[in-house]
CSV table of C-alpha atoms in Angstrom, one decimal:
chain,number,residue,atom,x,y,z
S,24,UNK,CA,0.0,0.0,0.0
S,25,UNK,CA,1.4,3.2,-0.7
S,26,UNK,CA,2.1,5.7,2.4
S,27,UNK,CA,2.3,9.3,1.8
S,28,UNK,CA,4.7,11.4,4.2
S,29,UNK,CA,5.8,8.5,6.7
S,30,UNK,CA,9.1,8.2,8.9
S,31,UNK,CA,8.7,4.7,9.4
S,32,UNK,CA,11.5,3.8,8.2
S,33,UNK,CA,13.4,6.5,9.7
S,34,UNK,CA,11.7,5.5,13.1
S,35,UNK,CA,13.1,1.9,12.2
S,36,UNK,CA,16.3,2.7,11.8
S,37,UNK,CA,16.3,4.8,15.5
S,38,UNK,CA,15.1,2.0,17.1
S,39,UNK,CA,17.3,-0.2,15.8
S,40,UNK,CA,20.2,1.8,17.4
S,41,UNK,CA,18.1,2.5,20.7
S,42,UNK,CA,15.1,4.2,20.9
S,43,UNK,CA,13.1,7.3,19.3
S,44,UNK,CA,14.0,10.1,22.2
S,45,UNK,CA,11.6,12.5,22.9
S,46,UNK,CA,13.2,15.3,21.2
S,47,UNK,CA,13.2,14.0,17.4
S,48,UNK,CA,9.1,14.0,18.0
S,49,UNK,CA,7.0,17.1,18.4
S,50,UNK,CA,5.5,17.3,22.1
S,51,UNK,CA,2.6,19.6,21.5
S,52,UNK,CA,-0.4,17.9,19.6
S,53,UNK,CA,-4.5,18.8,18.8
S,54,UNK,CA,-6.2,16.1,18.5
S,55,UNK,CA,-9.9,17.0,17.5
S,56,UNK,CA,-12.9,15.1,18.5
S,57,UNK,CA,-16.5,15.6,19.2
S,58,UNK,CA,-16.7,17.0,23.0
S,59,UNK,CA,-19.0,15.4,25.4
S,60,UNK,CA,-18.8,11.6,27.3
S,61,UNK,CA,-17.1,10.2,23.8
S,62,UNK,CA,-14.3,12.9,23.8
S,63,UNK,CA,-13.9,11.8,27.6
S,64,UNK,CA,-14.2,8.4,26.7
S,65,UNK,CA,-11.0,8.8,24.6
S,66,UNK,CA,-9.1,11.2,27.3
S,67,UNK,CA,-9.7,8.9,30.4
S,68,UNK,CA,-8.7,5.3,28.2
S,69,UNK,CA,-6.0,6.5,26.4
S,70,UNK,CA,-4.8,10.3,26.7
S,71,UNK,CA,-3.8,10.5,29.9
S,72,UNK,CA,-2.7,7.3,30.3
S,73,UNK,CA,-0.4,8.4,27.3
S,74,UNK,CA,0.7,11.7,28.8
S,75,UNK,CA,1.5,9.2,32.1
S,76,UNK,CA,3.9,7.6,30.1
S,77,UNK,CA,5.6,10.5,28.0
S,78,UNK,CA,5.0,13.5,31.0
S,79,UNK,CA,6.9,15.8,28.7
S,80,UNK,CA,3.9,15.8,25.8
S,81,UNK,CA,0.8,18.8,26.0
S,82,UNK,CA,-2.5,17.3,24.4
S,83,UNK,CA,-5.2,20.1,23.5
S,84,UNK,CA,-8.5,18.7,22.4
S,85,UNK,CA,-10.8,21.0,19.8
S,86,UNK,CA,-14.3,19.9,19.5
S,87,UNK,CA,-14.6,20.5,15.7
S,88,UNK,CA,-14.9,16.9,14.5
S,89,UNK,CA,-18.1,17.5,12.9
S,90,UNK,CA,-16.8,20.1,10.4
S,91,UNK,CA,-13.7,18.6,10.0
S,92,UNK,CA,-14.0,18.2,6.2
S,93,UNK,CA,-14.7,21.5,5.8
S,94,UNK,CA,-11.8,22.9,8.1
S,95,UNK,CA,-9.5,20.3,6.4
S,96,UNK,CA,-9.9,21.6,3.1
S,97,UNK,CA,-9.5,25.0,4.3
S,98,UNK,CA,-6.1,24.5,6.2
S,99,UNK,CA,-4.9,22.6,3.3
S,100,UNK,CA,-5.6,25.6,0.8
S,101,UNK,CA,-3.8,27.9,3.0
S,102,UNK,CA,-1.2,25.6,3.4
S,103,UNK,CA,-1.5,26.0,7.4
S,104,UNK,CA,-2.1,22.4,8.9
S,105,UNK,CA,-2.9,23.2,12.8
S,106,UNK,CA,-4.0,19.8,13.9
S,107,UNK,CA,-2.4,16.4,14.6
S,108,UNK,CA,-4.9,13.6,14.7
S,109,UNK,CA,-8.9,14.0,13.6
S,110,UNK,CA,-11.5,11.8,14.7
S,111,UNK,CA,-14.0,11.3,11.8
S,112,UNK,CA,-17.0,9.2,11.0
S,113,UNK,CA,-15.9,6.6,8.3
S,114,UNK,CA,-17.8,8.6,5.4
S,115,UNK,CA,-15.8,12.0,6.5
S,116,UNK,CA,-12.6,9.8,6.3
S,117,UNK,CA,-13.4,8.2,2.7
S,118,UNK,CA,-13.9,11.8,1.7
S,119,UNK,CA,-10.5,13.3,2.8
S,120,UNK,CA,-9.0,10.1,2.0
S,121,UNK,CA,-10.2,10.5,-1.5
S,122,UNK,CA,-9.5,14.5,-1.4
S,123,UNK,CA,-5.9,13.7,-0.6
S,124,UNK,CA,-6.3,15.4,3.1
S,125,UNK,CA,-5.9,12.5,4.8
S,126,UNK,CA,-2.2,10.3,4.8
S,127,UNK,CA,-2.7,6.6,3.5
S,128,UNK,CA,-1.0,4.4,6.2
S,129,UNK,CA,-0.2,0.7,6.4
S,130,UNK,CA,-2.4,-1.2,9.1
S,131,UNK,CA,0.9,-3.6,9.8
S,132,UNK,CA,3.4,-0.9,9.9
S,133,UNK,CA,1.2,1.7,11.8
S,134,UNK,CA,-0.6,-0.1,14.2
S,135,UNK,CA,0.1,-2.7,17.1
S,136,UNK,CA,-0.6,-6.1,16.2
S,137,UNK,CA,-3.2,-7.7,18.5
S,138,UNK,CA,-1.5,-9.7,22.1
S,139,UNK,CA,-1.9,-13.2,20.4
S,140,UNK,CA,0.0,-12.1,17.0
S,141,UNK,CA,-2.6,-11.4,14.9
S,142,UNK,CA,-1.6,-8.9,12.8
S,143,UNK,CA,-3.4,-5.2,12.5
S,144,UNK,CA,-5.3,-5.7,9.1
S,145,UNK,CA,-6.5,-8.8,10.1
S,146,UNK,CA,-7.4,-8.3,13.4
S,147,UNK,CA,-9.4,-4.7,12.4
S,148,UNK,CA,-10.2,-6.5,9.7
S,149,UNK,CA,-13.1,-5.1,7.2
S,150,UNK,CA,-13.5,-2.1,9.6
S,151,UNK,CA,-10.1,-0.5,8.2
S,152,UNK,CA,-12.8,1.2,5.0
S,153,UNK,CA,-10.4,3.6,3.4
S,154,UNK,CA,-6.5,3.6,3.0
S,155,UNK,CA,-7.1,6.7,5.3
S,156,UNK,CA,-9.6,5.7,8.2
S,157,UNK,CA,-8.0,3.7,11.5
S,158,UNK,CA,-10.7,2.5,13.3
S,159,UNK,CA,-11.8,3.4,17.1
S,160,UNK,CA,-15.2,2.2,17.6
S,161,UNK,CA,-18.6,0.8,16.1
S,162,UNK,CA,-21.7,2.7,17.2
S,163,UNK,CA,-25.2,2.4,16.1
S,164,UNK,CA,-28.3,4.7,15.2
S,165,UNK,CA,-30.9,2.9,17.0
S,166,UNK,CA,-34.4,3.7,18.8
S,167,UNK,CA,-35.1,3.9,22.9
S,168,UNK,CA,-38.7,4.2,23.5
S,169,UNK,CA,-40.6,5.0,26.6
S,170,UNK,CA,-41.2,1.7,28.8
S,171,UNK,CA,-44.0,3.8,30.8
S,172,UNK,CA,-45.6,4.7,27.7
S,173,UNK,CA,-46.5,1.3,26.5
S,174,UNK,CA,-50.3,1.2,25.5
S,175,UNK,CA,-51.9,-1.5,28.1
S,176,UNK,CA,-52.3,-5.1,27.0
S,177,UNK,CA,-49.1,-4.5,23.8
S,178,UNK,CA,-46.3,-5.8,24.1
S,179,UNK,CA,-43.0,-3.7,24.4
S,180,UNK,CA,-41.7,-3.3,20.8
S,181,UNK,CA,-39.4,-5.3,19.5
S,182,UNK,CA,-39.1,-4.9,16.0
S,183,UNK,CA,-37.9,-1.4,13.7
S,184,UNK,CA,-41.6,-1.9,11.8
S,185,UNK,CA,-43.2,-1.0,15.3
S,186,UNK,CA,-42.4,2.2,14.7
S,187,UNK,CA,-44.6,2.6,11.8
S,188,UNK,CA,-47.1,0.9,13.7
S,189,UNK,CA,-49.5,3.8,15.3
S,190,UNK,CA,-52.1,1.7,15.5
S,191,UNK,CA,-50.8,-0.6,18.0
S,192,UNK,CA,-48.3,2.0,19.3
S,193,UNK,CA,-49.8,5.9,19.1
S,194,UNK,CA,-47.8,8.4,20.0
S,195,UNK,CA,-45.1,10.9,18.8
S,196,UNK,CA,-41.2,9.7,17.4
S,197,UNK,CA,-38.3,11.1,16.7
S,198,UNK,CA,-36.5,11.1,13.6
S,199,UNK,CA,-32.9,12.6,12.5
S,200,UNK,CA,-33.9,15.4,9.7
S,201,UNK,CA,-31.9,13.6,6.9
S,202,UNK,CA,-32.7,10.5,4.5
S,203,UNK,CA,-30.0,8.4,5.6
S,204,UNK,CA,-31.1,5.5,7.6
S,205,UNK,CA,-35.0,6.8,7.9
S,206,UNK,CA,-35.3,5.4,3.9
S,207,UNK,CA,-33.8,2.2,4.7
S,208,UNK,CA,-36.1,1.5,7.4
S,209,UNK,CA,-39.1,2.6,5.5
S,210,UNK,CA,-38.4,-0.1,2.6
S,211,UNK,CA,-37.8,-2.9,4.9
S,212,UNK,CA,-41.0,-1.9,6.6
S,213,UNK,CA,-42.6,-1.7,3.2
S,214,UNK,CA,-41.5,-5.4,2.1
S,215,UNK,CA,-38.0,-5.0,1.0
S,216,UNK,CA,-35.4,-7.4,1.5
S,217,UNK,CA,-32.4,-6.5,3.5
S,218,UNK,CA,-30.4,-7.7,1.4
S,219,UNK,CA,-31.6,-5.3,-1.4
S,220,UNK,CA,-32.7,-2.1,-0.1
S,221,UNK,CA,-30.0,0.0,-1.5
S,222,UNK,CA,-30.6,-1.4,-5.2
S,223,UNK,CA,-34.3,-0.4,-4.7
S,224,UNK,CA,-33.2,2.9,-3.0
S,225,UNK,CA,-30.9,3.1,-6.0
S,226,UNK,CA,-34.3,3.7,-8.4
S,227,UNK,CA,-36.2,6.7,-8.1
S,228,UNK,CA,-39.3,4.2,-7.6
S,229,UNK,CA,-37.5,3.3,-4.7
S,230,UNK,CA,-37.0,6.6,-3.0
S,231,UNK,CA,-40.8,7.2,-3.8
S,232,UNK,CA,-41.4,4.3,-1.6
S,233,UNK,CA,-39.8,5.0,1.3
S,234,UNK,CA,-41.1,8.6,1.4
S,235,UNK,CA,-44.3,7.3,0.9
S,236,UNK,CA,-43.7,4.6,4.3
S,237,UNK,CA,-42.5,7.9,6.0
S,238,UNK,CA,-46.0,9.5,4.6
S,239,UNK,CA,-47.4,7.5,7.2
S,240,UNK,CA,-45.9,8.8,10.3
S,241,UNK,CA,-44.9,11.8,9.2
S,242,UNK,CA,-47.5,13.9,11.2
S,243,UNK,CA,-46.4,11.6,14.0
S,244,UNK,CA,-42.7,12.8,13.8
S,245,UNK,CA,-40.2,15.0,15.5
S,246,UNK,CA,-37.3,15.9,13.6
S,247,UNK,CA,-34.1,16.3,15.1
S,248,UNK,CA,-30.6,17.1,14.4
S,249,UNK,CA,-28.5,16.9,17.2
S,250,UNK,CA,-27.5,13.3,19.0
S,251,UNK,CA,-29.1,14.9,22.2
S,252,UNK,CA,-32.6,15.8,21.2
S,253,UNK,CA,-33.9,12.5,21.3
S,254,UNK,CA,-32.9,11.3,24.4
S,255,UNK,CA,-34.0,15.0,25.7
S,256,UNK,CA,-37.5,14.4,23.9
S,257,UNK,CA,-37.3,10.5,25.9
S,258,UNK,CA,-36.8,12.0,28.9
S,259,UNK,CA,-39.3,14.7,29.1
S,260,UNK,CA,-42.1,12.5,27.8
S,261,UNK,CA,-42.5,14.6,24.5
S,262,UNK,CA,-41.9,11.2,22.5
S,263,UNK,CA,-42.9,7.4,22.9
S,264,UNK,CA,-39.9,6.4,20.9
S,265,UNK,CA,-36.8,7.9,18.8
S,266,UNK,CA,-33.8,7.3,16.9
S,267,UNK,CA,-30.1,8.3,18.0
S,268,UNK,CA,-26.8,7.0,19.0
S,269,UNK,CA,-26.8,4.2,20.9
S,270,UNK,CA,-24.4,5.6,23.5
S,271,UNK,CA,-26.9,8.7,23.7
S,272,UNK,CA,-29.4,6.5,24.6
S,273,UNK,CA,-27.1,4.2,27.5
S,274,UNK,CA,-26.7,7.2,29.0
S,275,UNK,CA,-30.6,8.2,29.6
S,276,UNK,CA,-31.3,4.5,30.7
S,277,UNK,CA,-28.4,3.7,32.8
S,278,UNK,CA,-26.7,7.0,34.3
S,279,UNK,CA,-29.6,9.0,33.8
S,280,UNK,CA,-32.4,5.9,34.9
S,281,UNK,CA,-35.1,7.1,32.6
S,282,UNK,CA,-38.0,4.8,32.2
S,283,UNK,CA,-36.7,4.2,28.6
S,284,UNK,CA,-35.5,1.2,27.3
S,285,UNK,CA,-33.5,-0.1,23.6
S,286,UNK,CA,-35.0,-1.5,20.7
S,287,UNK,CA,-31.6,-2.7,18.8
S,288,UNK,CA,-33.5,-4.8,15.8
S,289,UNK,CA,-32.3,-3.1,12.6
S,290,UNK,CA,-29.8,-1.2,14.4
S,291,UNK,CA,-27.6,0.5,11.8
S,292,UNK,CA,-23.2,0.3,12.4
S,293,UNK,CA,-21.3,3.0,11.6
S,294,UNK,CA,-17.8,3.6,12.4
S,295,UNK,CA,-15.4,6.2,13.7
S,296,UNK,CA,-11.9,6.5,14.0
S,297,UNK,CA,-8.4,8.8,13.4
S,298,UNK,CA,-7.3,10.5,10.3
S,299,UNK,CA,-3.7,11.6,9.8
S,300,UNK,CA,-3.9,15.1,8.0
S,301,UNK,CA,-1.8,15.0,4.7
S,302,UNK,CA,0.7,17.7,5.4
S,303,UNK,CA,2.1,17.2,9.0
S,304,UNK,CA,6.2,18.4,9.2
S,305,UNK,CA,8.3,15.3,10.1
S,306,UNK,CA,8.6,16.0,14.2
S,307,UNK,CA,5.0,16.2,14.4
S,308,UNK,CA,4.3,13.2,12.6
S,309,UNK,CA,6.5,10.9,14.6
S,310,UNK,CA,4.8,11.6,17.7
S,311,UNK,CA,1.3,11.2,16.5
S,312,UNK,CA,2.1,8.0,14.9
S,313,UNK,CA,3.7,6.8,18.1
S,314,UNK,CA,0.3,8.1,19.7
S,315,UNK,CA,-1.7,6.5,17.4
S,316,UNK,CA,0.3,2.7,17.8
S,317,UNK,CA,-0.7,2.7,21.2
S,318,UNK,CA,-4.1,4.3,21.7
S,319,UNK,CA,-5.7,1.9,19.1
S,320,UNK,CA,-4.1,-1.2,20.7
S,321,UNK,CA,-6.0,-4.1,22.0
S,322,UNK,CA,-6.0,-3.2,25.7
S,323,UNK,CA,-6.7,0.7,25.2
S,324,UNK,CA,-9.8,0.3,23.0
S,325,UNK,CA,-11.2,-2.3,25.3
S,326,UNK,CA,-10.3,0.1,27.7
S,327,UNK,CA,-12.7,3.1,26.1
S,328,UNK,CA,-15.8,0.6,26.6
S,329,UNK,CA,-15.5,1.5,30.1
S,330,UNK,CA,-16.2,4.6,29.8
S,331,UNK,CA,-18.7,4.6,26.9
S,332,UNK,CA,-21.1,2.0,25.2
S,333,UNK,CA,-19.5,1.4,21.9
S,334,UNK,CA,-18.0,-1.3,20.8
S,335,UNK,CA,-14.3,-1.4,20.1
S,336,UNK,CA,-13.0,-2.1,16.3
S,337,UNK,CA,-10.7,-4.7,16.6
S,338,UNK,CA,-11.7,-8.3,17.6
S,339,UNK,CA,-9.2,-9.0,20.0
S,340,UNK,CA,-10.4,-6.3,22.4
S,341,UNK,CA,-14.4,-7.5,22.4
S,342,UNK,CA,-13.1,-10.7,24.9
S,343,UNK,CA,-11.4,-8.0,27.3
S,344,UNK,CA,-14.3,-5.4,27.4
S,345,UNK,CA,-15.1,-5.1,31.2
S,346,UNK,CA,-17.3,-3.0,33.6
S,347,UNK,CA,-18.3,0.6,33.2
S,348,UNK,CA,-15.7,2.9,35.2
S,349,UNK,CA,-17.9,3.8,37.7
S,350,UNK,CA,-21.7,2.2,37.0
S,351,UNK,CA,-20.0,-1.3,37.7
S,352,UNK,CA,-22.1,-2.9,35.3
S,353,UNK,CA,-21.1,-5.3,32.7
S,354,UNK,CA,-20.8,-3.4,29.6
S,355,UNK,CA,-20.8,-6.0,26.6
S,356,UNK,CA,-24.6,-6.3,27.1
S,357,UNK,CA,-24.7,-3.0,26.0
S,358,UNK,CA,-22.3,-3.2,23.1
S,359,UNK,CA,-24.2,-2.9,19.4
S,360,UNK,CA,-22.1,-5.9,18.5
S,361,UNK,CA,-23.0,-8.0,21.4
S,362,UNK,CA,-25.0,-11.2,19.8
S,363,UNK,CA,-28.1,-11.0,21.8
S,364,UNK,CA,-28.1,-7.3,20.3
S,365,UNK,CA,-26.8,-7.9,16.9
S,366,UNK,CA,-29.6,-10.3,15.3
S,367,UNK,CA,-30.6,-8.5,13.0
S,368,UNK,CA,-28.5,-5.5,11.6
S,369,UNK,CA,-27.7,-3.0,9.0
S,370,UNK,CA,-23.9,-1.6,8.0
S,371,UNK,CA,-24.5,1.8,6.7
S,372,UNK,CA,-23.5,1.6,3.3
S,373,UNK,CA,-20.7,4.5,2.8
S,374,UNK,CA,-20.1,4.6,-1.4
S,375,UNK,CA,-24.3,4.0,-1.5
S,376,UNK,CA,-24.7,7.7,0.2
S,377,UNK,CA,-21.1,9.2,-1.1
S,378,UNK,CA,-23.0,8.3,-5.0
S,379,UNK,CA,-26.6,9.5,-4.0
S,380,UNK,CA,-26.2,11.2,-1.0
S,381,UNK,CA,-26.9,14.9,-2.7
S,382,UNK,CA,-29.8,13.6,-4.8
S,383,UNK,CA,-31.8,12.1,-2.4
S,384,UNK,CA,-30.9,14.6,0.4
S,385,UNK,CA,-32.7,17.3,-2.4
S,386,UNK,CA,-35.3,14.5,-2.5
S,387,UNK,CA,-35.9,14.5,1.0
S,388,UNK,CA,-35.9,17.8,2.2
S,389,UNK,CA,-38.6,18.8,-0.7
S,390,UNK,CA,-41.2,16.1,0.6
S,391,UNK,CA,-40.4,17.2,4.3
S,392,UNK,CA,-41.2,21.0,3.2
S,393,UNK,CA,-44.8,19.3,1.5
């Protein structure tokens, strides 16, 4: 694979003789993230157990995760790159990967091989999407709905088609206000195979299906746009059930103790992880890659479940992933890729929305204005 802008083999050579001192890397570094328990998530697992071990290395945090494309392109054009390590989504890391704003990287060379030997590639294995993208975590968009709300004599639900259900369930839901993952549910609720609902959402027969499965809640639904309106909405009673993150909606049910509980069927992964920007001078880039090797090992991404509901990217942490810091409850039962939660899923389908995504966004946002 081809690496753009590496010392590896410089760093090869140093340790050969001895080891890389901490002069010959950079100690300053920004690493940019998205603020709130996932940001701490990431400072208390493997930050500061970092800055334990090198005590002469300043880490600054900026929150700016969810423009980082934008920003990326920007620094680049001025040719001014002021950050060290970006956490992304995988579709925002496809895009500067593709851009050239991100540094291609080698999984074996890069990253620690898992304890028993197994190397980086295979042990992140189909997670590593883009030449670009080194995974952190899996997360899910996934509904919580009010256990106090449950119309007597029903069932909890169970299913994603419950939600369309108003009969059986009445009340309002929550929605995020973009196409992405509300069509996909609509044309499995309307019949469609999961197996083929992006070559149906491919046609525009398709799209006019699932907008017409949303026609039927749609006076039923809150829009949102933030992770933290839903469980907001859960908590003050304003909706029976919602989508979000599935770490959003942990937090309501188990720190919070809402009267709200998960619905995981049709759950949909998504991924996030580090991008290297292109550009980085050669002091700065050893240290971050030195960072990098040892925040994404086995132990440290186990490590972040403690803190956080999401489920680390590589296999060998899963086995090690332990109690919440300070809950003390067993946290693989709340993991999106625990089995008894992982029946029946969907993987967000990144070149599906990088091809369509601008079509079917103008698509969407004309029937919601109807």
């Amino acid at each position: 694979m081809k690496r753009t802008k590496t010392l590896l083999a410089t760093t090869a050579l140093t340790v050969a003789a001895g080891a890389v001192s901490a002069q010959d890397m950079a100690n300053d570094m920004t690493l940019v993230s998205w603020g709130g328990a996932y940001q701490t998530s990431q400072i208390k697992a493997y930050a500061d157990p970092y800055k334990e071990m090198h005590p002469e290395v300043n880490i600054s945090w900026d929150e700016s995760s969810a423009e980082a494309v934008a920003k990326l392109r920007a620094m680049n054009e001025a040719g001014n790159i002021t950050w060290d390590l970006v956490d992304v989504v995988a579709a925002d890391a496809i895009r500067l990967c593709d851009e050239g704003l991100a540094m291609e990287y080698d999984p074996d060379e890069l990253l620690a091989e898992a304890d028993d030997g197994t190397s980086a590639e295979d042990d992140f294995g189909d997670m590593i999407v883009s030449d670009c993208f080194i995974p952190q975590i899996v997360y899910s968009t996934t509904f919580g709905y009010r256990t106090d709300m449950v119309p007597e004599g029903a069932e909890p639900p169970s299913d994603i088609c419950s939600v369309f259900d108003l009969e059986t369930y009445p009340g309002k839901r929550s929605l995020e206000k973009r196409p992405i993952n509300n069509m996909e549910w609509a044309l499995y609720c309307d019949g469609v195979a999961k197996d083929e609902i992006y070559d149906v959402l491919a046609t525009p027969e398709g799209q006019d299906q699932a907008l017409a499965k949303l026609d039927t809640i749609k006076d039923s639904v809150v829009w949102w746009s933030a992770g933290a309106d839903t469980p907001q909405l859960l908590a003050d009673g304003e909706v029976f059930m919602g989508s979000t993150y599935n770490g959003r909606l942990f937090s309501v049910i188990e720190e919070q103790d809402q009267p709200v509980a998960m619905m995981w069927d049709m759950q949909v992964f998504d991924l996030d992880g580090w991008i290297i920007p292109e550009g980085l001078d050669d002091d700065a880039l050893a240290r971050v890659e030195d960072f990098v090797k040892f925040a994404t090992d086995t132990q440290r991404l186990a490590d972040q479940a403690a803190y956080i509901s999401y489920g680390p990217a590589r296999q060998s942490s899963a086995p090690l992933v332990g109690q919440h810091a300070e809950l003390g409850i067993d946290m693989a039962p709340h993991m999106p890729t625990d089995p008894a939660n992982a029946a029946n899923t969907l993987l967000y389908n990144y070149e599906f929305w990088a091809d369509y995504r601008d079509d079917i966004d103008a698509k969407f946002q004309a029937w919601l204005a109807q």
